[in-house]
PDB file of C-alpha atoms and ligand atoms in Angstrom:
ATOM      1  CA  UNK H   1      11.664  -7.044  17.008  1.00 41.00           C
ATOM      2  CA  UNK H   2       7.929  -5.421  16.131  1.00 46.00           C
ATOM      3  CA  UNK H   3       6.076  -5.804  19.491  1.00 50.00           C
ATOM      4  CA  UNK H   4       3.099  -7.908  19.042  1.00 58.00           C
ATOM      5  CA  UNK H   5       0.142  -5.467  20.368  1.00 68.00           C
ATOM      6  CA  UNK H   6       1.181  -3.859  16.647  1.00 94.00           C
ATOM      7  CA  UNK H   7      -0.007  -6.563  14.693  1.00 95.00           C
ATOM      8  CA  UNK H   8      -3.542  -7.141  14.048  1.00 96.00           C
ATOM      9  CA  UNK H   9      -4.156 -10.680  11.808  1.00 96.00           C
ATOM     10  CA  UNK H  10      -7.704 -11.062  10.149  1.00 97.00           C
ATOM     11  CA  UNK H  11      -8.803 -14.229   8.516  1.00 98.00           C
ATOM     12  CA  UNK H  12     -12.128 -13.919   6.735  1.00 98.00           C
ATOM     13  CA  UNK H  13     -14.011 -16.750   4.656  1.00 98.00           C
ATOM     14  CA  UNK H  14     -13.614 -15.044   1.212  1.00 98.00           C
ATOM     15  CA  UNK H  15     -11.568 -12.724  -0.730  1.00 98.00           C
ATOM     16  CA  UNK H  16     -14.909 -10.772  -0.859  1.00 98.00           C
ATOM     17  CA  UNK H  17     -15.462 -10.664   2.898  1.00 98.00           C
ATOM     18  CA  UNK H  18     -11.661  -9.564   3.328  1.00 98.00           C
ATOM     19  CA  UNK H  19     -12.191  -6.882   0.761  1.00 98.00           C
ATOM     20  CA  UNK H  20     -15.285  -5.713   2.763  1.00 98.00           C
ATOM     21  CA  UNK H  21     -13.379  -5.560   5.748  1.00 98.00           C
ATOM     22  CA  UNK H  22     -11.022  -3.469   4.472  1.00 98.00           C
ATOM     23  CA  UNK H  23     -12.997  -0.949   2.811  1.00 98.00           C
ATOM     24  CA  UNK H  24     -14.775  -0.360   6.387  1.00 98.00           C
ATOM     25  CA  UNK H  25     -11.171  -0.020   7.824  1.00 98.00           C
ATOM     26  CA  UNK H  26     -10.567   2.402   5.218  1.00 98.00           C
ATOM     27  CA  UNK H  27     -14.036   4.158   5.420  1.00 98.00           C
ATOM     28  CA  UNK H  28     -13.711   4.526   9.336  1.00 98.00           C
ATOM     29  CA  UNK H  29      -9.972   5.585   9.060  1.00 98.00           C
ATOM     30  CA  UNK H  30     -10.611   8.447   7.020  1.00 98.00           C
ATOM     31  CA  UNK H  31     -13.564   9.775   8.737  1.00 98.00           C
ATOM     32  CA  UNK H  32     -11.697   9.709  11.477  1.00 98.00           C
ATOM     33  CA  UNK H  33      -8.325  11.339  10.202  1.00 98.00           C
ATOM     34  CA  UNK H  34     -10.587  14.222   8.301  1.00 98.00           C
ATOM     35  CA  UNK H  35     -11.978  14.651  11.993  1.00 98.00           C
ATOM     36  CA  UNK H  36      -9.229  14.712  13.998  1.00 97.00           C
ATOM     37  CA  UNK H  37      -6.523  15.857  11.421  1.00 96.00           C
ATOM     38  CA  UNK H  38      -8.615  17.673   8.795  1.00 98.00           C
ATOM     39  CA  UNK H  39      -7.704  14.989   6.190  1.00 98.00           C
ATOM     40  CA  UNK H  40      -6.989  11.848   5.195  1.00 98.00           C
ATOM     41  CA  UNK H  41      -3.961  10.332   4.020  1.00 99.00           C
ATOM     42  CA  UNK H  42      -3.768   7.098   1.560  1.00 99.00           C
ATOM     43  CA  UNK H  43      -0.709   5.203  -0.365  1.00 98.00           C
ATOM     44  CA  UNK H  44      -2.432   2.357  -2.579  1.00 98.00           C
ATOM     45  CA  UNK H  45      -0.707  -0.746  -3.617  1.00 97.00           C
ATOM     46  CA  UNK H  46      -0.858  -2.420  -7.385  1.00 94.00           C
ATOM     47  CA  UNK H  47      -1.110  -5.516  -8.032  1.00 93.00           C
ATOM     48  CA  UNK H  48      -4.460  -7.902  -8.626  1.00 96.00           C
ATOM     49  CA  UNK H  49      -5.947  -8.437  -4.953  1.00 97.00           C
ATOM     50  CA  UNK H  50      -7.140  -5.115  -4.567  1.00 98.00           C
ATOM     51  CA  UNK H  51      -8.949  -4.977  -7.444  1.00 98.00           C
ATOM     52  CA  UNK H  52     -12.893  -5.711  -5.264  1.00 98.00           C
ATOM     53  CA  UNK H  53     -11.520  -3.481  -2.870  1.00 98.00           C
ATOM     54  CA  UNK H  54     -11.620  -0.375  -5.282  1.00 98.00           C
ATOM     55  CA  UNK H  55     -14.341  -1.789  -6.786  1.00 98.00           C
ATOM     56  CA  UNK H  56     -16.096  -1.946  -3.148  1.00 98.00           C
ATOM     57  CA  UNK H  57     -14.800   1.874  -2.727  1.00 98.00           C
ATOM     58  CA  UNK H  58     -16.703   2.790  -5.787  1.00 98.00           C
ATOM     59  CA  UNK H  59     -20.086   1.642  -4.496  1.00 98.00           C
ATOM     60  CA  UNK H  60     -22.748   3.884  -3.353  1.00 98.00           C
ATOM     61  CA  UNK H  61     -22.432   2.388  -0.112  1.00 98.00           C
ATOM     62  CA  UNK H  62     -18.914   3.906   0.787  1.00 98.00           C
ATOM     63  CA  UNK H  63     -18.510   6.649  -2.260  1.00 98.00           C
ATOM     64  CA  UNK H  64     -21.485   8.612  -0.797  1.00 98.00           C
ATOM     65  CA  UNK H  65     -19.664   8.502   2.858  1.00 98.00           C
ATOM     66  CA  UNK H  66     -16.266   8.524   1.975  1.00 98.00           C
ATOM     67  CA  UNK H  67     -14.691  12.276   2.782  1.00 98.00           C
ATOM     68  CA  UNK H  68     -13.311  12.541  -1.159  1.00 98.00           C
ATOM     69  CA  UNK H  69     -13.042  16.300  -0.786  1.00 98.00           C
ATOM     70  CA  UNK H  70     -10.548  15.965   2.165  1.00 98.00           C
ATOM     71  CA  UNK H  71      -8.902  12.321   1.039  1.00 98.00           C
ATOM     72  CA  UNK H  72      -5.396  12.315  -0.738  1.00 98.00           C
ATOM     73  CA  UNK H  73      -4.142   9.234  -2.671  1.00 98.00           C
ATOM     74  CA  UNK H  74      -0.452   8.025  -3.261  1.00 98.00           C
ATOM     75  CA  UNK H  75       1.072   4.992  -4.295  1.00 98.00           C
ATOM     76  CA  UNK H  76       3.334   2.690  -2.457  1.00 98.00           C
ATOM     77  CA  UNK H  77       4.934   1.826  -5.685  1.00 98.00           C
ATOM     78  CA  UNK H  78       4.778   1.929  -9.449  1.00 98.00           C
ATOM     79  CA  UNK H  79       6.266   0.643 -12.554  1.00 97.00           C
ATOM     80  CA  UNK H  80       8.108   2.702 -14.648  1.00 97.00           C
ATOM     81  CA  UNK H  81       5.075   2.562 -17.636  1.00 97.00           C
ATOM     82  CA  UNK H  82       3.433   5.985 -18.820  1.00 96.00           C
ATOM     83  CA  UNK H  83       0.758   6.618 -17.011  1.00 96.00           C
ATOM     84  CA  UNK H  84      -2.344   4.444 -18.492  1.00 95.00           C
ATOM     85  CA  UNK H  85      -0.286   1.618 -19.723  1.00 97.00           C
ATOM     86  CA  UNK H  86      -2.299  -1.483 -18.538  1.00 96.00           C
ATOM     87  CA  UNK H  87       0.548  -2.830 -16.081  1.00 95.00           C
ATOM     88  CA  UNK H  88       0.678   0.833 -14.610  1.00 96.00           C
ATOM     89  CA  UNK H  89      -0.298   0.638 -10.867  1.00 96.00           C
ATOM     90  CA  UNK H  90      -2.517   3.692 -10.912  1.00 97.00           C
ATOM     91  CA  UNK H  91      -4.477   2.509 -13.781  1.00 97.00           C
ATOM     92  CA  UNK H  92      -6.600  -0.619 -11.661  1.00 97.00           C
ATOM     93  CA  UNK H  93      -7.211   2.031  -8.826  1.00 97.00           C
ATOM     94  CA  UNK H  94      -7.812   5.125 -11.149  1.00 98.00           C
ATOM     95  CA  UNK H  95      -9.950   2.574 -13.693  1.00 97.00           C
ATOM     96  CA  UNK H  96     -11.749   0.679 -10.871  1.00 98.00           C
ATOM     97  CA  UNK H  97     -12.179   3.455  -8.393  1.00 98.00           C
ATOM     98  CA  UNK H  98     -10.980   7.293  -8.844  1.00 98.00           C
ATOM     99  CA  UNK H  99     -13.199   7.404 -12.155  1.00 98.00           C
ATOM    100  CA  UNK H 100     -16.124   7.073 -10.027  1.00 98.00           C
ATOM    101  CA  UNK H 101     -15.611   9.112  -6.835  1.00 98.00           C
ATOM    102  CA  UNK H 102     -16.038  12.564  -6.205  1.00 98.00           C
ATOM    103  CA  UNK H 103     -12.329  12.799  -5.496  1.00 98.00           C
ATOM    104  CA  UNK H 104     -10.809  16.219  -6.610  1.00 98.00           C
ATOM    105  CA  UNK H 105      -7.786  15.698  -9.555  1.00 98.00           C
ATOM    106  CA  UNK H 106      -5.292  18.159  -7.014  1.00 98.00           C
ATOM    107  CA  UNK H 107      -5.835  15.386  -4.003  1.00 98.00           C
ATOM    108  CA  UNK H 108      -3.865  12.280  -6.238  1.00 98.00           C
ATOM    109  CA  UNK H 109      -0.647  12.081  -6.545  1.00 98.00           C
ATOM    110  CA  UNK H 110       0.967   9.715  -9.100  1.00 98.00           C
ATOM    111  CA  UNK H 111       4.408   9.027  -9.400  1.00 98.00           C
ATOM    112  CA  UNK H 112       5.390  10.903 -12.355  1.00 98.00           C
ATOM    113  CA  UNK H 113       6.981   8.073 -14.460  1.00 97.00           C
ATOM    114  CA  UNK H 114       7.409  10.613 -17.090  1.00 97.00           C
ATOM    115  CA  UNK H 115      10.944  11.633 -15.595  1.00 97.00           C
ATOM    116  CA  UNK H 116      13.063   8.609 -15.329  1.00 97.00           C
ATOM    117  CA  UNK H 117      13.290   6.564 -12.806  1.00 98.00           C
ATOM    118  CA  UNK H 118      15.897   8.367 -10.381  1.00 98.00           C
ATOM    119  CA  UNK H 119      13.997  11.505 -11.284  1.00 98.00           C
ATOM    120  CA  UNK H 120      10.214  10.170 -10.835  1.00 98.00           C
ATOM    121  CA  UNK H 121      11.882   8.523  -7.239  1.00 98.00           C
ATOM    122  CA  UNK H 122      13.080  11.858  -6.347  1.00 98.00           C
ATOM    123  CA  UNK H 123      10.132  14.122  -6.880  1.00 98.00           C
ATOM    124  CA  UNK H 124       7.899  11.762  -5.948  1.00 98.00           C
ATOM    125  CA  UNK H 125       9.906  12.099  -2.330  1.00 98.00           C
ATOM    126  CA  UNK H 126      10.077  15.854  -2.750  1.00 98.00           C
ATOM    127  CA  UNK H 127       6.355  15.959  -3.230  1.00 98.00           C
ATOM    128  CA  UNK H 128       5.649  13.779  -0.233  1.00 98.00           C
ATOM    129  CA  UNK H 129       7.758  15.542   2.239  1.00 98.00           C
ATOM    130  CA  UNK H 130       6.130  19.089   0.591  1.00 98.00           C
ATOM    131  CA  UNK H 131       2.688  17.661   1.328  1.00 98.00           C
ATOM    132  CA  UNK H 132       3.389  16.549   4.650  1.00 98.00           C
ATOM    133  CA  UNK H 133       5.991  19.503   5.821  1.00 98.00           C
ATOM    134  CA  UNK H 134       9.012  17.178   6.450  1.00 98.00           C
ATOM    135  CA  UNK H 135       7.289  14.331   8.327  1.00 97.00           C
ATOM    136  CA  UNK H 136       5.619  11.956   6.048  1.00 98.00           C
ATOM    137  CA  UNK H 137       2.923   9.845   8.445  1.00 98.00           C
ATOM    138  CA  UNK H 138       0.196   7.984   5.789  1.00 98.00           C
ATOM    139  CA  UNK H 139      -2.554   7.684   8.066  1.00 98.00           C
ATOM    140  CA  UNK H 140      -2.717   3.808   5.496  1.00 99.00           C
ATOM    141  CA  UNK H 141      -0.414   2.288   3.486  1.00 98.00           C
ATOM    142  CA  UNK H 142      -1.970   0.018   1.648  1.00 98.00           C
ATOM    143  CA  UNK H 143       0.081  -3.673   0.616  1.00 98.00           C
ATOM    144  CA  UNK H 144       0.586  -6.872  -1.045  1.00 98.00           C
ATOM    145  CA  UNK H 145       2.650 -10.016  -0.643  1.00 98.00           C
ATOM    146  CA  UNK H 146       3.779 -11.250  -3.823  1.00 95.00           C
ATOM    147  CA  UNK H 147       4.847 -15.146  -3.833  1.00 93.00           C
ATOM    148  CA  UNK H 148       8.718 -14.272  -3.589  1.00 94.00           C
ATOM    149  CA  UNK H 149       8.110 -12.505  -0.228  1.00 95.00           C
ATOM    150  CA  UNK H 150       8.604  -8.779  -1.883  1.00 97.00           C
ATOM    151  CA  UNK H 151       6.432  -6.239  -1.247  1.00 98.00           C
ATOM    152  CA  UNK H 152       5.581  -2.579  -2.961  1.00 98.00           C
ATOM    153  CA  UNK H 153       8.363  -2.896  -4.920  1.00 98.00           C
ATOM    154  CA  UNK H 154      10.844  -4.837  -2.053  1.00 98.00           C
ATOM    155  CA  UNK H 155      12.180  -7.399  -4.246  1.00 97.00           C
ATOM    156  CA  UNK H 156      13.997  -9.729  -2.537  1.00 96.00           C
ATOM    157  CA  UNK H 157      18.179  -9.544  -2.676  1.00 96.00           C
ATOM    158  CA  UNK H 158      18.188  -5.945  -3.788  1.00 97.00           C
ATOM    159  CA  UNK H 159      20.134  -2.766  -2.398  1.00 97.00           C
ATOM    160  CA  UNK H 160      17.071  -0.875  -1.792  1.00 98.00           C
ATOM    161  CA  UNK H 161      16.221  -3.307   1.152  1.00 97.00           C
ATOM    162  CA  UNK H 162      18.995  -1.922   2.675  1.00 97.00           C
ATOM    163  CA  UNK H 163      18.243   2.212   2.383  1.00 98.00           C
ATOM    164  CA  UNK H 164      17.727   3.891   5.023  1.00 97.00           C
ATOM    165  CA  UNK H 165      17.730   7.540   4.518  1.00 98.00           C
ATOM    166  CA  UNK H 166      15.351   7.480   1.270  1.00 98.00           C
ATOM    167  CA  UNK H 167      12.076   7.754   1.351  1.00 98.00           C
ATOM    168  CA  UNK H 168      11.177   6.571  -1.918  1.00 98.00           C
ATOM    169  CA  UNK H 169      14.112   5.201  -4.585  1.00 98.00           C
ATOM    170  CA  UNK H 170      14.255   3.635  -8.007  1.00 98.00           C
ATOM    171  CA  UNK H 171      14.762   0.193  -8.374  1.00 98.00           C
ATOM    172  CA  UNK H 172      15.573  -2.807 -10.274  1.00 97.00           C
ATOM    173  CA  UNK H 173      13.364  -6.502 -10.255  1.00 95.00           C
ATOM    174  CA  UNK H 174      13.481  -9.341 -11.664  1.00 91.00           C
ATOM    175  CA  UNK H 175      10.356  -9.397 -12.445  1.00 90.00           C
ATOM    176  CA  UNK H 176       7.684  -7.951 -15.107  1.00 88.00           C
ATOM    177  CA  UNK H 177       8.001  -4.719 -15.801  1.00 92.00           C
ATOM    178  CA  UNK H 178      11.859  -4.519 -14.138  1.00 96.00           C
ATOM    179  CA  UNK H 179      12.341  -0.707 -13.506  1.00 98.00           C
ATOM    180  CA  UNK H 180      10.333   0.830 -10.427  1.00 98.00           C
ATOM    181  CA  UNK H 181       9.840   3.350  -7.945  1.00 98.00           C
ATOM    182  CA  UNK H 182       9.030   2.349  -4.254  1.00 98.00           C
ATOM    183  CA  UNK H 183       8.431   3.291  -1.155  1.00 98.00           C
ATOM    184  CA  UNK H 184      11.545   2.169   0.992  1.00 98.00           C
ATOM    185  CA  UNK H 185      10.874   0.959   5.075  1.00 98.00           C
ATOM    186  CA  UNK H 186      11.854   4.200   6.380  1.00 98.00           C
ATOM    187  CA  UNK H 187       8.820   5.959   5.042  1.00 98.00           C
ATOM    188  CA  UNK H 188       6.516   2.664   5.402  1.00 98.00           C
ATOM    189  CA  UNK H 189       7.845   1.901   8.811  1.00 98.00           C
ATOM    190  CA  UNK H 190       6.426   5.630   9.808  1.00 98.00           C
ATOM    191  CA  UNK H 191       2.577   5.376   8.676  1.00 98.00           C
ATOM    192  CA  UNK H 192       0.026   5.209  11.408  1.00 98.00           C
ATOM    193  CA  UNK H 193      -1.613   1.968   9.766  1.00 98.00           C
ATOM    194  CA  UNK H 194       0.245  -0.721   7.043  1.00 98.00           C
ATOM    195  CA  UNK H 195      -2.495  -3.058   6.003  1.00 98.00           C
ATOM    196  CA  UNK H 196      -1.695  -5.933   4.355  1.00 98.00           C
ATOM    197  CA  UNK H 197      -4.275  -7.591   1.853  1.00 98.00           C
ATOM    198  CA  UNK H 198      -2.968 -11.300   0.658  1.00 98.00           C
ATOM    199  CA  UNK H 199      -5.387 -13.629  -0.969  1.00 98.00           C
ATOM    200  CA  UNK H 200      -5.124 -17.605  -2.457  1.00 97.00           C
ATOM    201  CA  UNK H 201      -3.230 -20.644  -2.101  1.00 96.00           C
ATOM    202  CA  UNK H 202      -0.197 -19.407  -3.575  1.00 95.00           C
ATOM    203  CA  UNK H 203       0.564 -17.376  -1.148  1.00 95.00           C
ATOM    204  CA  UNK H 204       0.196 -19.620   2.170  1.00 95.00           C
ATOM    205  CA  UNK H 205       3.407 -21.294   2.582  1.00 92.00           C
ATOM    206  CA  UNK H 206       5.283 -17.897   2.141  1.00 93.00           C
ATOM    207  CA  UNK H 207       2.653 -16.104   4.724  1.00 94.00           C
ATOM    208  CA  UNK H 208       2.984 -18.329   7.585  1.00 92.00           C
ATOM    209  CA  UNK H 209       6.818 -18.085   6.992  1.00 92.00           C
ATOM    210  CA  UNK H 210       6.399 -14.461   7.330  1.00 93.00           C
ATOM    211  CA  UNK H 211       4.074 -14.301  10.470  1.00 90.00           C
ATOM    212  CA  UNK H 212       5.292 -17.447  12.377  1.00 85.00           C
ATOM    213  CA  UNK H 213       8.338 -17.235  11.651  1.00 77.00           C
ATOM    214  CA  UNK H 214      11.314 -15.251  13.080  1.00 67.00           C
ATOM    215  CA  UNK H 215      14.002 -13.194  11.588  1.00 64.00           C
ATOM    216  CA  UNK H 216      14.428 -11.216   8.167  1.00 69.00           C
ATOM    217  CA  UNK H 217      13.904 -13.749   5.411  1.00 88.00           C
ATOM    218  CA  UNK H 218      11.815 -12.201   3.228  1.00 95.00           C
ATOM    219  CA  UNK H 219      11.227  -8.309   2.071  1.00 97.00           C
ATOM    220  CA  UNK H 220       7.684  -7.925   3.856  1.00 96.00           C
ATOM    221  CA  UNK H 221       9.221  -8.823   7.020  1.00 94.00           C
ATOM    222  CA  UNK H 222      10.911  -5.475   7.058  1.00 94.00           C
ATOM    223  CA  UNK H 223       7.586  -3.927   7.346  1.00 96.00           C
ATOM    224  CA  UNK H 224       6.727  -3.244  11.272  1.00 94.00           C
ATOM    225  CA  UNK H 225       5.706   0.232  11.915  1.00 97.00           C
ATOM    226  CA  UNK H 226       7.546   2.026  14.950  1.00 96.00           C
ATOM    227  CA  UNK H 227       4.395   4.246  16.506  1.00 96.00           C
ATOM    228  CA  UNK H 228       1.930   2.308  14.141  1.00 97.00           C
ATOM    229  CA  UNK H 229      -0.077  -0.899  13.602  1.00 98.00           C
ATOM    230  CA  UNK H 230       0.688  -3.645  11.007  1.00 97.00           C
ATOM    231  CA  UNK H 231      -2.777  -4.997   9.999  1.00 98.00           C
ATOM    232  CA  UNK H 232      -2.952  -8.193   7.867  1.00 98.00           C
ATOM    233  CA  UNK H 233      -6.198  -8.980   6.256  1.00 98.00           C
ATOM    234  CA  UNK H 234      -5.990 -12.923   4.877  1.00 98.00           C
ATOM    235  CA  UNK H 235      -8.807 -14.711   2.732  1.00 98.00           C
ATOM    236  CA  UNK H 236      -8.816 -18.590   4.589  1.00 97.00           C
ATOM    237  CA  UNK H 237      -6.563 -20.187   1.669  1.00 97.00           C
ATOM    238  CA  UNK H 238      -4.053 -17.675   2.259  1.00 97.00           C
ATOM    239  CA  UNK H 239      -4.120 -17.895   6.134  1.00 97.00           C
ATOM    240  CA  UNK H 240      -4.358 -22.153   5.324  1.00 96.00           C
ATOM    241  CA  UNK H 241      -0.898 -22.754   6.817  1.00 93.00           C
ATOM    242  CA  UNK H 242      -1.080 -20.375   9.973  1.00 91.00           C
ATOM    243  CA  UNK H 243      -0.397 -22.041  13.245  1.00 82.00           C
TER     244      UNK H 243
HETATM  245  C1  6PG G 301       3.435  -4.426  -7.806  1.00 68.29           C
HETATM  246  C2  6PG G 301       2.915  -4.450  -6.409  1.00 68.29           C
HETATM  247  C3  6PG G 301       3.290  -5.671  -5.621  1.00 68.29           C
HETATM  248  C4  6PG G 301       2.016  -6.456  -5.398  1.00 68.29           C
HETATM  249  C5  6PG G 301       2.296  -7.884  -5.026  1.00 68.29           C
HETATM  250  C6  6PG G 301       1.031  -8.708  -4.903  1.00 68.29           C
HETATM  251  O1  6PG G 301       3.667  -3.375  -8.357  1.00 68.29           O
HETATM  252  O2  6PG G 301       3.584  -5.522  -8.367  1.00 68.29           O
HETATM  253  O3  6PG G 301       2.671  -3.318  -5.736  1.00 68.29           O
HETATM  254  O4  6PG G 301       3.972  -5.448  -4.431  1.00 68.29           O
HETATM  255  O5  6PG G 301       1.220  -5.836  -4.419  1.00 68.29           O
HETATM  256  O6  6PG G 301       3.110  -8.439  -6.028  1.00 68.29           O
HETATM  257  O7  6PG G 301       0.406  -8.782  -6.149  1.00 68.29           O
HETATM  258  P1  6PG G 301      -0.964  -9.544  -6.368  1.00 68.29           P
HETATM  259  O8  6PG G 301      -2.006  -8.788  -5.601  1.00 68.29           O
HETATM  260  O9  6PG G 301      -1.222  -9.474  -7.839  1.00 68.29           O
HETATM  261  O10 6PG G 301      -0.761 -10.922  -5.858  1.00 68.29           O
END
């Protein structure tokens, strides 16, 4: 059971503000991984709600503070689209973001959904564990809630729930785009900071199931890092039915 000094829950007035918020996570995170460690380590999430949040990233304000030369980005999962295809994870963040920063090309990583799935899953793991010499720790991984519960690409009723030895595997959703690659718990469960961003209406009945609730319902409930914290960043009509 994740001990609760581990979670951190943030409700702020607008999607906006919660963006903010977590671009200055982000912003002080790095600066003070590149400090301490030398560099800073980053898995991005698709999906819509982090759309300001890149956006936010691209502004003067943080580009021109942000440690880009030092900063490496990965993705927590990705659809099995070539690269550039509009429901392609790495094309919001790449689009709405990497475009704009002095961020060298050698410091992102894509999953390389040119191979096929098992393939892309594989190397993607070999390159992780390369980059980080056998012990992957993202100093963020970055996350959504989608309204079934699932999370990267944690779908609800499927084997990869259950892996434990994988870092990243291939799956299968029902859902758009049904082939994917993902990050599985025991590499998620390892990063020094998860932050959850979850925004709207839709999502309220499933998030205070999730945070109030007990026991392993739903995907995103298998996220609760063992050394790390589990941040959750909420706009008010997603935190609406919190006790
Ligand atoms: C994906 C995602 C997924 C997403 C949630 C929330 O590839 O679909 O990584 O886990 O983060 O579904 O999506 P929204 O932000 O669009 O609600």
């Amino acid at each position: 059971m994740k001990k609760k000094e581990n979670v951190e829950v943030e409700v702020f007035d607008t999607k906006v503000e919660m963006s903010e918020a977590a671009a200055d996570f982000i912003l002080s995170t790095a600066l003070k991984a590149v400090s301490v460690y030398g560099r800073f380590t980053i898995a991005l999430s698709g999906g819509s709600t982090p759309k300001i949040l890149y956006a936010m990233l691209a502004t003067d304000e943080y580009a021109s503070v942000m440690p880009w030369a030092d900063t490496y980005i990965f993705w927590s999962d990705e659809r099995n689209l070539p690269a550039g295809h509009e429901d392609y994870n790495g094309t919001l963040a790449t689009k709405a973001l990497l475009d704009h920063v002095q961020i060298p090309e050698k410091n992102i990583y894509p999953v390389p959904t040119h191979l096929s799935p098992a393939e892309a899953a594989a190397g993607y793991e070999q390159e992780i564990l390369d980059f980080f010499e056998g012990e992957p720790v993202f100093d963020i991984i970055l996350l959504g809630l989608g309204d079934d519960g699932h999370t990267a690409s944690l779908f609800p009723g499927t084997d990869v729930l259950n892996e434990e030895e994988r870092l990243v595997k291939e799956t299968t959703v029902d859902a758009k785009v049904s082939e994917r690659i993902t990050f599985t718990y025991p590499l998620i469960n390892e990063a020094d900071n998860v932050l959850f961003l979850v925004s709207g209406a839709s999502k309220a009945d499933i998030l205070s199931d999730i945070i109030n609730g007990t026991g392993d319902k739903y995907p995103a409930q298998g996220v609760a890092p063992a050394n790390g914290t589990l941040h959750w960043y909420l706009d008010k009509d997603a935190a609406s039915k919190l006790k």
